[in-house]
């Protein structure tokens, strides 16, 4: 069973985070919500979610993907946390799926893994080292990036396709009544 | 400021619940997540969310809408709870917005408010007293119903349009990069 760790920082965009968890778990991917700090985590619109553990407790060998939801304040915390940046580099350099949506691709930029790669983000979040594309979901090598809450389900389905296969992703899309 | 109460029962569909909260709060609607039981509430795919209070603490006079997310186990708990059914009837009879998505329109059916009304639900969730439509979002009088996770953002935007006006709903759709 493939597994993904989703990093939760205070101020995360809740619809993006939940789109990722819902789609991946439906597709049969094991998901761990890892908080940057102890205790429940508050989203950008004040939804309080319990994480499954702390970032320091993540056993990286057990995960095939790292996924960062956005939200302006959450993404700022992600890109300013050295634990996040080193974890992103380790996943990326190991060839594991390295994924971010909305404002969070700025953490990929800060980690230095976007150089010369095709990527996207929420409008206004510059990725100066990348080849910037205005597409809903961009896959380049083992990097997957996307734009915002409205593209988060497609982003999650793209990750599900890599981790659980196209059939599982297609079945999940259909069961959730997501437009194809 | 308009206000909506969203009922959270264990086994709720998390993407539906969060689509509702995120869209409505962005549009300027006050949202209370009211749990059926004390303590955090676990979704159908094991996301644990803190409610803002208990259903018994809801001051109904302060709310313009009641919204029920789906999820098969969550919707079963909603329609089997006499507090939910009587609350739905009071909102409906007061002309307030009475809204449910996915499996949760079965609670509207159980409350007896769908007779002869146009409504929809997740495929397979019969609404024998209603005129059943296979549309993403159905508005009939003060009833708003919708089909599943993939239609939940449109459902929430339809509610936002009623509670906060078409401009706020359109701005929210645009800011979230939701397809129009």
JSON list of N, CA and C in Angstrom, two decimals, chain B residues 13-89:
[
{"chain": "B", "resi": 13, "resn": "UNK", "atom": "N", "xyz": [-18.99, 13.21, 5.54]},
{"chain": "B", "resi": 13, "resn": "UNK", "atom": "CA", "xyz": [-18.07, 13.25, 4.40]},
{"chain": "B", "resi": 13, "resn": "UNK", "atom": "C", "xyz": [-17.26, 14.55, 4.53]},
{"chain": "B", "resi": 14, "resn": "UNK", "atom": "N", "xyz": [-15.97, 14.41, 4.69]},
{"chain": "B", "resi": 14, "resn": "UNK", "atom": "CA", "xyz": [-15.15, 15.56, 5.07]},
{"chain": "B", "resi": 14, "resn": "UNK", "atom": "C", "xyz": [-15.01, 16.60, 3.97]},
{"chain": "B", "resi": 15, "resn": "UNK", "atom": "N", "xyz": [-14.93, 16.18, 2.72]},
{"chain": "B", "resi": 15, "resn": "UNK", "atom": "CA", "xyz": [-14.77, 17.17, 1.65]},
{"chain": "B", "resi": 15, "resn": "UNK", "atom": "C", "xyz": [-16.05, 18.00, 1.51]},
{"chain": "B", "resi": 16, "resn": "UNK", "atom": "N", "xyz": [-17.19, 17.37, 1.71]},
{"chain": "B", "resi": 16, "resn": "UNK", "atom": "CA", "xyz": [-18.46, 18.11, 1.67]},
{"chain": "B", "resi": 16, "resn": "UNK", "atom": "C", "xyz": [-18.53, 19.12, 2.81]},
{"chain": "B", "resi": 17, "resn": "UNK", "atom": "N", "xyz": [-18.23, 18.66, 4.02]},
{"chain": "B", "resi": 17, "resn": "UNK", "atom": "CA", "xyz": [-18.31, 19.56, 5.19]},
{"chain": "B", "resi": 17, "resn": "UNK", "atom": "C", "xyz": [-17.36, 20.75, 5.02]},
{"chain": "B", "resi": 18, "resn": "UNK", "atom": "N", "xyz": [-16.14, 20.46, 4.58]},
{"chain": "B", "resi": 18, "resn": "UNK", "atom": "CA", "xyz": [-15.14, 21.53, 4.48]},
{"chain": "B", "resi": 18, "resn": "UNK", "atom": "C", "xyz": [-15.43, 22.46, 3.30]},
{"chain": "B", "resi": 19, "resn": "UNK", "atom": "N", "xyz": [-15.97, 21.92, 2.22]},
{"chain": "B", "resi": 19, "resn": "UNK", "atom": "CA", "xyz": [-16.37, 22.80, 1.10]},
{"chain": "B", "resi": 19, "resn": "UNK", "atom": "C", "xyz": [-17.39, 23.82, 1.58]},
{"chain": "B", "resi": 20, "resn": "UNK", "atom": "N", "xyz": [-18.34, 23.36, 2.38]},
{"chain": "B", "resi": 20, "resn": "UNK", "atom": "CA", "xyz": [-19.39, 24.24, 2.90]},
{"chain": "B", "resi": 20, "resn": "UNK", "atom": "C", "xyz": [-18.78, 25.33, 3.79]},
{"chain": "B", "resi": 21, "resn": "UNK", "atom": "N", "xyz": [-17.96, 24.93, 4.75]},
{"chain": "B", "resi": 21, "resn": "UNK", "atom": "CA", "xyz": [-17.39, 25.90, 5.70]},
{"chain": "B", "resi": 21, "resn": "UNK", "atom": "C", "xyz": [-16.47, 26.88, 4.99]},
{"chain": "B", "resi": 22, "resn": "UNK", "atom": "N", "xyz": [-15.59, 26.37, 4.16]},
{"chain": "B", "resi": 22, "resn": "UNK", "atom": "CA", "xyz": [-14.60, 27.22, 3.49]},
{"chain": "B", "resi": 22, "resn": "UNK", "atom": "C", "xyz": [-15.31, 28.25, 2.60]},
{"chain": "B", "resi": 23, "resn": "UNK", "atom": "N", "xyz": [-16.21, 27.79, 1.74]},
{"chain": "B", "resi": 23, "resn": "UNK", "atom": "CA", "xyz": [-16.91, 28.70, 0.82]},
{"chain": "B", "resi": 23, "resn": "UNK", "atom": "C", "xyz": [-17.73, 29.73, 1.60]},
{"chain": "B", "resi": 24, "resn": "UNK", "atom": "N", "xyz": [-18.49, 29.27, 2.59]},
{"chain": "B", "resi": 24, "resn": "UNK", "atom": "CA", "xyz": [-19.37, 30.21, 3.31]},
{"chain": "B", "resi": 24, "resn": "UNK", "atom": "C", "xyz": [-18.56, 31.23, 4.10]},
{"chain": "B", "resi": 25, "resn": "UNK", "atom": "N", "xyz": [-17.50, 30.78, 4.79]},
{"chain": "B", "resi": 25, "resn": "UNK", "atom": "CA", "xyz": [-16.70, 31.75, 5.57]},
{"chain": "B", "resi": 25, "resn": "UNK", "atom": "C", "xyz": [-15.99, 32.74, 4.64]},
{"chain": "B", "resi": 26, "resn": "UNK", "atom": "N", "xyz": [-15.49, 32.27, 3.50]},
{"chain": "B", "resi": 26, "resn": "UNK", "atom": "CA", "xyz": [-14.88, 33.19, 2.54]},
{"chain": "B", "resi": 26, "resn": "UNK", "atom": "C", "xyz": [-15.89, 34.23, 2.05]},
{"chain": "B", "resi": 27, "resn": "UNK", "atom": "N", "xyz": [-17.15, 33.80, 1.88]},
{"chain": "B", "resi": 27, "resn": "UNK", "atom": "CA", "xyz": [-18.18, 34.71, 1.35]},
{"chain": "B", "resi": 27, "resn": "UNK", "atom": "C", "xyz": [-18.72, 35.66, 2.43]},
{"chain": "B", "resi": 28, "resn": "UNK", "atom": "N", "xyz": [-18.24, 35.49, 3.67]},
{"chain": "B", "resi": 28, "resn": "UNK", "atom": "CA", "xyz": [-18.66, 36.41, 4.73]},
{"chain": "B", "resi": 28, "resn": "UNK", "atom": "C", "xyz": [-19.83, 35.91, 5.56]},
{"chain": "B", "resi": 29, "resn": "UNK", "atom": "N", "xyz": [-20.13, 34.62, 5.46]},
{"chain": "B", "resi": 29, "resn": "UNK", "atom": "CA", "xyz": [-21.20, 34.03, 6.27]},
{"chain": "B", "resi": 29, "resn": "UNK", "atom": "C", "xyz": [-20.58, 33.46, 7.56]},
{"chain": "B", "resi": 30, "resn": "UNK", "atom": "N", "xyz": [-21.25, 33.73, 8.67]},
{"chain": "B", "resi": 30, "resn": "UNK", "atom": "CA", "xyz": [-20.81, 33.15, 9.95]},
{"chain": "B", "resi": 30, "resn": "UNK", "atom": "C", "xyz": [-21.24, 31.68, 9.96]},
{"chain": "B", "resi": 31, "resn": "UNK", "atom": "N", "xyz": [-20.32, 30.79, 10.29]},
{"chain": "B", "resi": 31, "resn": "UNK", "atom": "CA", "xyz": [-20.64, 29.35, 10.28]},
{"chain": "B", "resi": 31, "resn": "UNK", "atom": "C", "xyz": [-20.36, 28.75, 11.65]},
{"chain": "B", "resi": 32, "resn": "UNK", "atom": "N", "xyz": [-21.33, 28.00, 12.16]},
{"chain": "B", "resi": 32, "resn": "UNK", "atom": "CA", "xyz": [-21.11, 27.19, 13.36]},
{"chain": "B", "resi": 32, "resn": "UNK", "atom": "C", "xyz": [-21.17, 25.72, 12.98]},
{"chain": "B", "resi": 33, "resn": "UNK", "atom": "N", "xyz": [-20.10, 24.99, 13.33]},
{"chain": "B", "resi": 33, "resn": "UNK", "atom": "CA", "xyz": [-20.09, 23.53, 13.16]},
{"chain": "B", "resi": 33, "resn": "UNK", "atom": "C", "xyz": [-20.64, 22.94, 14.45]},
{"chain": "B", "resi": 34, "resn": "UNK", "atom": "N", "xyz": [-21.85, 22.38, 14.37]},
{"chain": "B", "resi": 34, "resn": "UNK", "atom": "CA", "xyz": [-22.50, 21.86, 15.57]},
{"chain": "B", "resi": 34, "resn": "UNK", "atom": "C", "xyz": [-22.47, 20.33, 15.57]},
{"chain": "B", "resi": 35, "resn": "UNK", "atom": "N", "xyz": [-21.83, 19.75, 16.57]},
{"chain": "B", "resi": 35, "resn": "UNK", "atom": "CA", "xyz": [-21.73, 18.29, 16.66]},
{"chain": "B", "resi": 35, "resn": "UNK", "atom": "C", "xyz": [-22.97, 17.69, 17.31]},
{"chain": "B", "resi": 36, "resn": "UNK", "atom": "N", "xyz": [-23.25, 16.43, 16.95]},
{"chain": "B", "resi": 36, "resn": "UNK", "atom": "CA", "xyz": [-24.37, 15.73, 17.60]},
{"chain": "B", "resi": 36, "resn": "UNK", "atom": "C", "xyz": [-23.96, 15.21, 18.97]},
{"chain": "B", "resi": 37, "resn": "UNK", "atom": "N", "xyz": [-22.65, 15.04, 19.17]},
{"chain": "B", "resi": 37, "resn": "UNK", "atom": "CA", "xyz": [-22.15, 14.51, 20.44]},
{"chain": "B", "resi": 37, "resn": "UNK", "atom": "C", "xyz": [-20.99, 15.39, 20.91]},
{"chain": "B", "resi": 38, "resn": "UNK", "atom": "N", "xyz": [-20.67, 15.29, 22.18]},
{"chain": "B", "resi": 38, "resn": "UNK", "atom": "CA", "xyz": [-19.55, 16.05, 22.76]},
{"chain": "B", "resi": 38, "resn": "UNK", "atom": "C", "xyz": [-18.23, 15.63, 22.10]},
{"chain": "B", "resi": 39, "resn": "UNK", "atom": "N", "xyz": [-17.30, 16.56, 22.02]},
{"chain": "B", "resi": 39, "resn": "UNK", "atom": "CA", "xyz": [-15.94, 16.22, 21.62]},
{"chain": "B", "resi": 39, "resn": "UNK", "atom": "C", "xyz": [-15.72, 16.27, 20.12]},
{"chain": "B", "resi": 40, "resn": "UNK", "atom": "N", "xyz": [-14.48, 15.99, 19.70]},
{"chain": "B", "resi": 40, "resn": "UNK", "atom": "CA", "xyz": [-14.14, 16.02, 18.27]},
{"chain": "B", "resi": 40, "resn": "UNK", "atom": "C", "xyz": [-14.96, 14.99, 17.49]},
{"chain": "B", "resi": 41, "resn": "UNK", "atom": "N", "xyz": [-15.14, 15.23, 16.21]},
{"chain": "B", "resi": 41, "resn": "UNK", "atom": "CA", "xyz": [-15.99, 14.39, 15.37]},
{"chain": "B", "resi": 41, "resn": "UNK", "atom": "C", "xyz": [-15.14, 13.77, 14.27]},
{"chain": "B", "resi": 42, "resn": "UNK", "atom": "N", "xyz": [-15.25, 12.44, 14.11]},
{"chain": "B", "resi": 42, "resn": "UNK", "atom": "CA", "xyz": [-14.43, 11.74, 13.11]},
{"chain": "B", "resi": 42, "resn": "UNK", "atom": "C", "xyz": [-15.21, 11.60, 11.80]},
{"chain": "B", "resi": 43, "resn": "UNK", "atom": "N", "xyz": [-14.56, 11.95, 10.69]},
{"chain": "B", "resi": 43, "resn": "UNK", "atom": "CA", "xyz": [-15.21, 11.86, 9.38]},
{"chain": "B", "resi": 43, "resn": "UNK", "atom": "C", "xyz": [-15.17, 10.42, 8.87]},
{"chain": "B", "resi": 44, "resn": "UNK", "atom": "N", "xyz": [-15.82, 10.21, 7.73]},
{"chain": "B", "resi": 44, "resn": "UNK", "atom": "CA", "xyz": [-15.91, 8.87, 7.14]},
{"chain": "B", "resi": 44, "resn": "UNK", "atom": "C", "xyz": [-14.52, 8.35, 6.72]},
{"chain": "B", "resi": 45, "resn": "UNK", "atom": "N", "xyz": [-13.57, 9.26, 6.44]},
{"chain": "B", "resi": 45, "resn": "UNK", "atom": "CA", "xyz": [-12.21, 8.80, 6.14]},
{"chain": "B", "resi": 45, "resn": "UNK", "atom": "C", "xyz": [-11.22, 9.23, 7.22]},
{"chain": "B", "resi": 46, "resn": "UNK", "atom": "N", "xyz": [-11.73, 9.20, 8.47]},
{"chain": "B", "resi": 46, "resn": "UNK", "atom": "CA", "xyz": [-10.85, 9.32, 9.65]},
{"chain": "B", "resi": 46, "resn": "UNK", "atom": "C", "xyz": [-10.13, 10.65, 9.80]},
{"chain": "B", "resi": 47, "resn": "UNK", "atom": "N", "xyz": [-10.77, 11.73, 9.38]},
{"chain": "B", "resi": 47, "resn": "UNK", "atom": "CA", "xyz": [-10.23, 13.05, 9.72]},
{"chain": "B", "resi": 47, "resn": "UNK", "atom": "C", "xyz": [-11.02, 13.53, 10.94]},
{"chain": "B", "resi": 48, "resn": "UNK", "atom": "N", "xyz": [-10.31, 13.96, 11.97]},
{"chain": "B", "resi": 48, "resn": "UNK", "atom": "CA", "xyz": [-10.96, 14.35, 13.22]},
{"chain": "B", "resi": 48, "resn": "UNK", "atom": "C", "xyz": [-10.99, 15.87, 13.32]},
{"chain": "B", "resi": 49, "resn": "UNK", "atom": "N", "xyz": [-12.21, 16.40, 13.39]},
{"chain": "B", "resi": 49, "resn": "UNK", "atom": "CA", "xyz": [-12.43, 17.85, 13.38]},
{"chain": "B", "resi": 49, "resn": "UNK", "atom": "C", "xyz": [-13.12, 18.27, 14.67]},
{"chain": "B", "resi": 50, "resn": "UNK", "atom": "N", "xyz": [-12.71, 19.41, 15.20]},
{"chain": "B", "resi": 50, "resn": "UNK", "atom": "CA", "xyz": [-13.38, 19.94, 16.39]},
{"chain": "B", "resi": 50, "resn": "UNK", "atom": "C", "xyz": [-14.62, 20.70, 15.95]},
{"chain": "B", "resi": 51, "resn": "UNK", "atom": "N", "xyz": [-15.73, 20.42, 16.60]},
{"chain": "B", "resi": 51, "resn": "UNK", "atom": "CA", "xyz": [-16.92, 21.21, 16.33]},
{"chain": "B", "resi": 51, "resn": "UNK", "atom": "C", "xyz": [-16.82, 22.52, 17.11]},
{"chain": "B", "resi": 52, "resn": "UNK", "atom": "N", "xyz": [-17.70, 23.48, 16.75]},
{"chain": "B", "resi": 52, "resn": "UNK", "atom": "CA", "xyz": [-17.71, 24.77, 17.45]},
{"chain": "B", "resi": 52, "resn": "UNK", "atom": "C", "xyz": [-18.66, 24.72, 18.64]},
{"chain": "B", "resi": 53, "resn": "UNK", "atom": "N", "xyz": [-19.40, 23.61, 18.78]},
{"chain": "B", "resi": 53, "resn": "UNK", "atom": "CA", "xyz": [-20.36, 23.49, 19.87]},
{"chain": "B", "resi": 53, "resn": "UNK", "atom": "C", "xyz": [-21.26, 22.30, 19.61]},
{"chain": "B", "resi": 54, "resn": "UNK", "atom": "N", "xyz": [-22.18, 22.08, 20.52]},
{"chain": "B", "resi": 54, "resn": "UNK", "atom": "CA", "xyz": [-23.12, 20.97, 20.43]},
{"chain": "B", "resi": 54, "resn": "UNK", "atom": "C", "xyz": [-24.42, 21.42, 19.78]},
{"chain": "B", "resi": 55, "resn": "UNK", "atom": "N", "xyz": [-25.13, 20.49, 19.16]},
{"chain": "B", "resi": 55, "resn": "UNK", "atom": "CA", "xyz": [-26.43, 20.82, 18.56]},
{"chain": "B", "resi": 55, "resn": "UNK", "atom": "C", "xyz": [-27.38, 21.41, 19.61]},
{"chain": "B", "resi": 56, "resn": "UNK", "atom": "N", "xyz": [-27.28, 20.94, 20.84]},
{"chain": "B", "resi": 56, "resn": "UNK", "atom": "CA", "xyz": [-28.17, 21.42, 21.89]},
{"chain": "B", "resi": 56, "resn": "UNK", "atom": "C", "xyz": [-27.87, 22.88, 22.27]},
{"chain": "B", "resi": 57, "resn": "UNK", "atom": "N", "xyz": [-26.72, 23.38, 21.87]},
{"chain": "B", "resi": 57, "resn": "UNK", "atom": "CA", "xyz": [-26.33, 24.75, 22.20]},
{"chain": "B", "resi": 57, "resn": "UNK", "atom": "C", "xyz": [-26.66, 25.75, 21.09]},
{"chain": "B", "resi": 58, "resn": "UNK", "atom": "N", "xyz": [-27.23, 25.26, 19.99]},
{"chain": "B", "resi": 58, "resn": "UNK", "atom": "CA", "xyz": [-27.50, 26.15, 18.85]},
{"chain": "B", "resi": 58, "resn": "UNK", "atom": "C", "xyz": [-28.64, 27.10, 19.19]},
{"chain": "B", "resi": 59, "resn": "UNK", "atom": "N", "xyz": [-28.38, 28.40, 19.10]},
{"chain": "B", "resi": 59, "resn": "UNK", "atom": "CA", "xyz": [-29.42, 29.41, 19.30]},
{"chain": "B", "resi": 59, "resn": "UNK", "atom": "C", "xyz": [-30.04, 29.68, 17.92]},
{"chain": "B", "resi": 60, "resn": "UNK", "atom": "N", "xyz": [-31.12, 28.95, 17.63]},
{"chain": "B", "resi": 60, "resn": "UNK", "atom": "CA", "xyz": [-31.65, 28.94, 16.26]},
{"chain": "B", "resi": 60, "resn": "UNK", "atom": "C", "xyz": [-32.03, 30.31, 15.73]},
{"chain": "B", "resi": 61, "resn": "UNK", "atom": "N", "xyz": [-32.45, 31.20, 16.63]},
{"chain": "B", "resi": 61, "resn": "UNK", "atom": "CA", "xyz": [-32.86, 32.54, 16.19]},
{"chain": "B", "resi": 61, "resn": "UNK", "atom": "C", "xyz": [-31.72, 33.27, 15.49]},
{"chain": "B", "resi": 62, "resn": "UNK", "atom": "N", "xyz": [-30.49, 32.88, 15.78]},
{"chain": "B", "resi": 62, "resn": "UNK", "atom": "CA", "xyz": [-29.33, 33.56, 15.19]},
{"chain": "B", "resi": 62, "resn": "UNK", "atom": "C", "xyz": [-28.90, 33.01, 13.85]},
{"chain": "B", "resi": 63, "resn": "UNK", "atom": "N", "xyz": [-29.63, 32.04, 13.30]},
{"chain": "B", "resi": 63, "resn": "UNK", "atom": "CA", "xyz": [-29.19, 31.39, 12.06]},
{"chain": "B", "resi": 63, "resn": "UNK", "atom": "C", "xyz": [-30.22, 31.52, 10.95]},
{"chain": "B", "resi": 64, "resn": "UNK", "atom": "N", "xyz": [-29.69, 31.70, 9.75]},
{"chain": "B", "resi": 64, "resn": "UNK", "atom": "CA", "xyz": [-30.52, 31.85, 8.54]},
{"chain": "B", "resi": 64, "resn": "UNK", "atom": "C", "xyz": [-30.57, 30.58, 7.71]},
{"chain": "B", "resi": 65, "resn": "UNK", "atom": "N", "xyz": [-29.70, 29.62, 8.04]},
{"chain": "B", "resi": 65, "resn": "UNK", "atom": "CA", "xyz": [-29.63, 28.40, 7.22]},
{"chain": "B", "resi": 65, "resn": "UNK", "atom": "C", "xyz": [-29.15, 27.24, 8.06]},
{"chain": "B", "resi": 66, "resn": "UNK", "atom": "N", "xyz": [-29.60, 26.05, 7.71]},
{"chain": "B", "resi": 66, "resn": "UNK", "atom": "CA", "xyz": [-29.08, 24.81, 8.27]},
{"chain": "B", "resi": 66, "resn": "UNK", "atom": "C", "xyz": [-28.55, 23.98, 7.10]},
{"chain": "B", "resi": 67, "resn": "UNK", "atom": "N", "xyz": [-27.35, 23.42, 7.28]},
{"chain": "B", "resi": 67, "resn": "UNK", "atom": "CA", "xyz": [-26.70, 22.71, 6.17]},
{"chain": "B", "resi": 67, "resn": "UNK", "atom": "C", "xyz": [-26.20, 21.36, 6.66]},
{"chain": "B", "resi": 68, "resn": "UNK", "atom": "N", "xyz": [-26.57, 20.29, 5.92]},
{"chain": "B", "resi": 68, "resn": "UNK", "atom": "CA", "xyz": [-26.17, 18.94, 6.30]},
{"chain": "B", "resi": 68, "resn": "UNK", "atom": "C", "xyz": [-25.21, 18.35, 5.27]},
{"chain": "B", "resi": 69, "resn": "UNK", "atom": "N", "xyz": [-23.95, 18.11, 5.67]},
{"chain": "B", "resi": 69, "resn": "UNK", "atom": "CA", "xyz": [-23.06, 17.36, 4.79]},
{"chain": "B", "resi": 69, "resn": "UNK", "atom": "C", "xyz": [-23.49, 15.89, 4.78]},
{"chain": "B", "resi": 70, "resn": "UNK", "atom": "N", "xyz": [-23.02, 15.14, 3.77]},
{"chain": "B", "resi": 70, "resn": "UNK", "atom": "CA", "xyz": [-23.39, 13.74, 3.66]},
{"chain": "B", "resi": 70, "resn": "UNK", "atom": "C", "xyz": [-22.34, 12.82, 4.25]},
{"chain": "B", "resi": 71, "resn": "UNK", "atom": "N", "xyz": [-22.10, 11.72, 3.51]},
{"chain": "B", "resi": 71, "resn": "UNK", "atom": "CA", "xyz": [-21.34, 10.61, 4.07]},
{"chain": "B", "resi": 71, "resn": "UNK", "atom": "C", "xyz": [-22.37, 9.60, 4.56]},
{"chain": "B", "resi": 72, "resn": "UNK", "atom": "N", "xyz": [-22.31, 8.36, 4.08]},
{"chain": "B", "resi": 72, "resn": "UNK", "atom": "CA", "xyz": [-23.37, 7.39, 4.40]},
{"chain": "B", "resi": 72, "resn": "UNK", "atom": "C", "xyz": [-23.57, 7.21, 5.91]},
{"chain": "B", "resi": 73, "resn": "UNK", "atom": "N", "xyz": [-22.50, 6.95, 6.69]},
{"chain": "B", "resi": 73, "resn": "UNK", "atom": "CA", "xyz": [-22.75, 6.75, 8.13]},
{"chain": "B", "resi": 73, "resn": "UNK", "atom": "C", "xyz": [-23.18, 8.03, 8.84]},
{"chain": "B", "resi": 74, "resn": "UNK", "atom": "N", "xyz": [-22.64, 9.17, 8.42]},
{"chain": "B", "resi": 74, "resn": "UNK", "atom": "CA", "xyz": [-23.01, 10.44, 9.03]},
{"chain": "B", "resi": 74, "resn": "UNK", "atom": "C", "xyz": [-24.47, 10.77, 8.76]},
{"chain": "B", "resi": 75, "resn": "UNK", "atom": "N", "xyz": [-24.90, 10.58, 7.52]},
{"chain": "B", "resi": 75, "resn": "UNK", "atom": "CA", "xyz": [-26.29, 10.89, 7.15]},
{"chain": "B", "resi": 75, "resn": "UNK", "atom": "C", "xyz": [-27.28, 9.99, 7.88]},
{"chain": "B", "resi": 76, "resn": "UNK", "atom": "N", "xyz": [-26.88, 8.73, 8.11]},
{"chain": "B", "resi": 76, "resn": "UNK", "atom": "CA", "xyz": [-27.76, 7.81, 8.86]},
{"chain": "B", "resi": 76, "resn": "UNK", "atom": "C", "xyz": [-27.95, 8.35, 10.29]},
{"chain": "B", "resi": 77, "resn": "UNK", "atom": "N", "xyz": [-26.83, 8.79, 10.90]},
{"chain": "B", "resi": 77, "resn": "UNK", "atom": "CA", "xyz": [-26.95, 9.34, 12.26]},
{"chain": "B", "resi": 77, "resn": "UNK", "atom": "C", "xyz": [-27.82, 10.60, 12.25]},
{"chain": "B", "resi": 78, "resn": "UNK", "atom": "N", "xyz": [-27.70, 11.43, 11.23]},
{"chain": "B", "resi": 78, "resn": "UNK", "atom": "CA", "xyz": [-28.51, 12.65, 11.16]},
{"chain": "B", "resi": 78, "resn": "UNK", "atom": "C", "xyz": [-30.00, 12.32, 11.08]},
{"chain": "B", "resi": 79, "resn": "UNK", "atom": "N", "xyz": [-30.36, 11.39, 10.18]},
{"chain": "B", "resi": 79, "resn": "UNK", "atom": "CA", "xyz": [-31.79, 11.16, 9.96]},
{"chain": "B", "resi": 79, "resn": "UNK", "atom": "C", "xyz": [-32.43, 10.34, 11.09]},
{"chain": "B", "resi": 80, "resn": "UNK", "atom": "N", "xyz": [-31.57, 9.71, 11.93]},
{"chain": "B", "resi": 80, "resn": "UNK", "atom": "CA", "xyz": [-32.11, 8.92, 13.05]},
{"chain": "B", "resi": 80, "resn": "UNK", "atom": "C", "xyz": [-32.12, 9.73, 14.35]},
{"chain": "B", "resi": 81, "resn": "UNK", "atom": "N", "xyz": [-31.74, 11.01, 14.28]},
{"chain": "B", "resi": 81, "resn": "UNK", "atom": "CA", "xyz": [-31.67, 11.82, 15.49]},
{"chain": "B", "resi": 81, "resn": "UNK", "atom": "C", "xyz": [-32.87, 12.76, 15.54]},
{"chain": "B", "resi": 82, "resn": "UNK", "atom": "N", "xyz": [-33.77, 12.56, 16.51]},
{"chain": "B", "resi": 82, "resn": "UNK", "atom": "CA", "xyz": [-34.99, 13.40, 16.57]},
{"chain": "B", "resi": 82, "resn": "UNK", "atom": "C", "xyz": [-34.67, 14.88, 16.70]},
{"chain": "B", "resi": 83, "resn": "UNK", "atom": "N", "xyz": [-33.53, 15.24, 17.33]},
{"chain": "B", "resi": 83, "resn": "UNK", "atom": "CA", "xyz": [-33.16, 16.66, 17.45]},
{"chain": "B", "resi": 83, "resn": "UNK", "atom": "C", "xyz": [-32.91, 17.26, 16.07]},
{"chain": "B", "resi": 84, "resn": "UNK", "atom": "N", "xyz": [-32.28, 16.46, 15.19]},
{"chain": "B", "resi": 84, "resn": "UNK", "atom": "CA", "xyz": [-31.99, 16.94, 13.83]},
{"chain": "B", "resi": 84, "resn": "UNK", "atom": "C", "xyz": [-33.29, 17.11, 13.05]},
{"chain": "B", "resi": 85, "resn": "UNK", "atom": "N", "xyz": [-34.17, 16.11, 13.13]},
{"chain": "B", "resi": 85, "resn": "UNK", "atom": "CA", "xyz": [-35.42, 16.18, 12.36]},
{"chain": "B", "resi": 85, "resn": "UNK", "atom": "C", "xyz": [-36.28, 17.35, 12.79]},
{"chain": "B", "resi": 86, "resn": "UNK", "atom": "N", "xyz": [-36.36, 17.58, 14.10]},
{"chain": "B", "resi": 86, "resn": "UNK", "atom": "CA", "xyz": [-37.20, 18.71, 14.54]},
{"chain": "B", "resi": 86, "resn": "UNK", "atom": "C", "xyz": [-36.54, 20.04, 14.19]},
{"chain": "B", "resi": 87, "resn": "UNK", "atom": "N", "xyz": [-35.22, 20.10, 14.26]},
{"chain": "B", "resi": 87, "resn": "UNK", "atom": "CA", "xyz": [-34.53, 21.33, 13.86]},
{"chain": "B", "resi": 87, "resn": "UNK", "atom": "C", "xyz": [-34.73, 21.62, 12.37]},
{"chain": "B", "resi": 88, "resn": "UNK", "atom": "N", "xyz": [-34.63, 20.58, 11.54]},
{"chain": "B", "resi": 88, "resn": "UNK", "atom": "CA", "xyz": [-34.87, 20.74, 10.10]},
{"chain": "B", "resi": 88, "resn": "UNK", "atom": "C", "xyz": [-36.27, 21.27, 9.86]},
{"chain": "B", "resi": 89, "resn": "UNK", "atom": "N", "xyz": [-37.26, 20.70, 10.57]},
{"chain": "B", "resi": 89, "resn": "UNK", "atom": "CA", "xyz": [-38.65, 21.17, 10.37]},
{"chain": "B", "resi": 89, "resn": "UNK", "atom": "C", "xyz": [-38.81, 22.62, 10.78]}
]
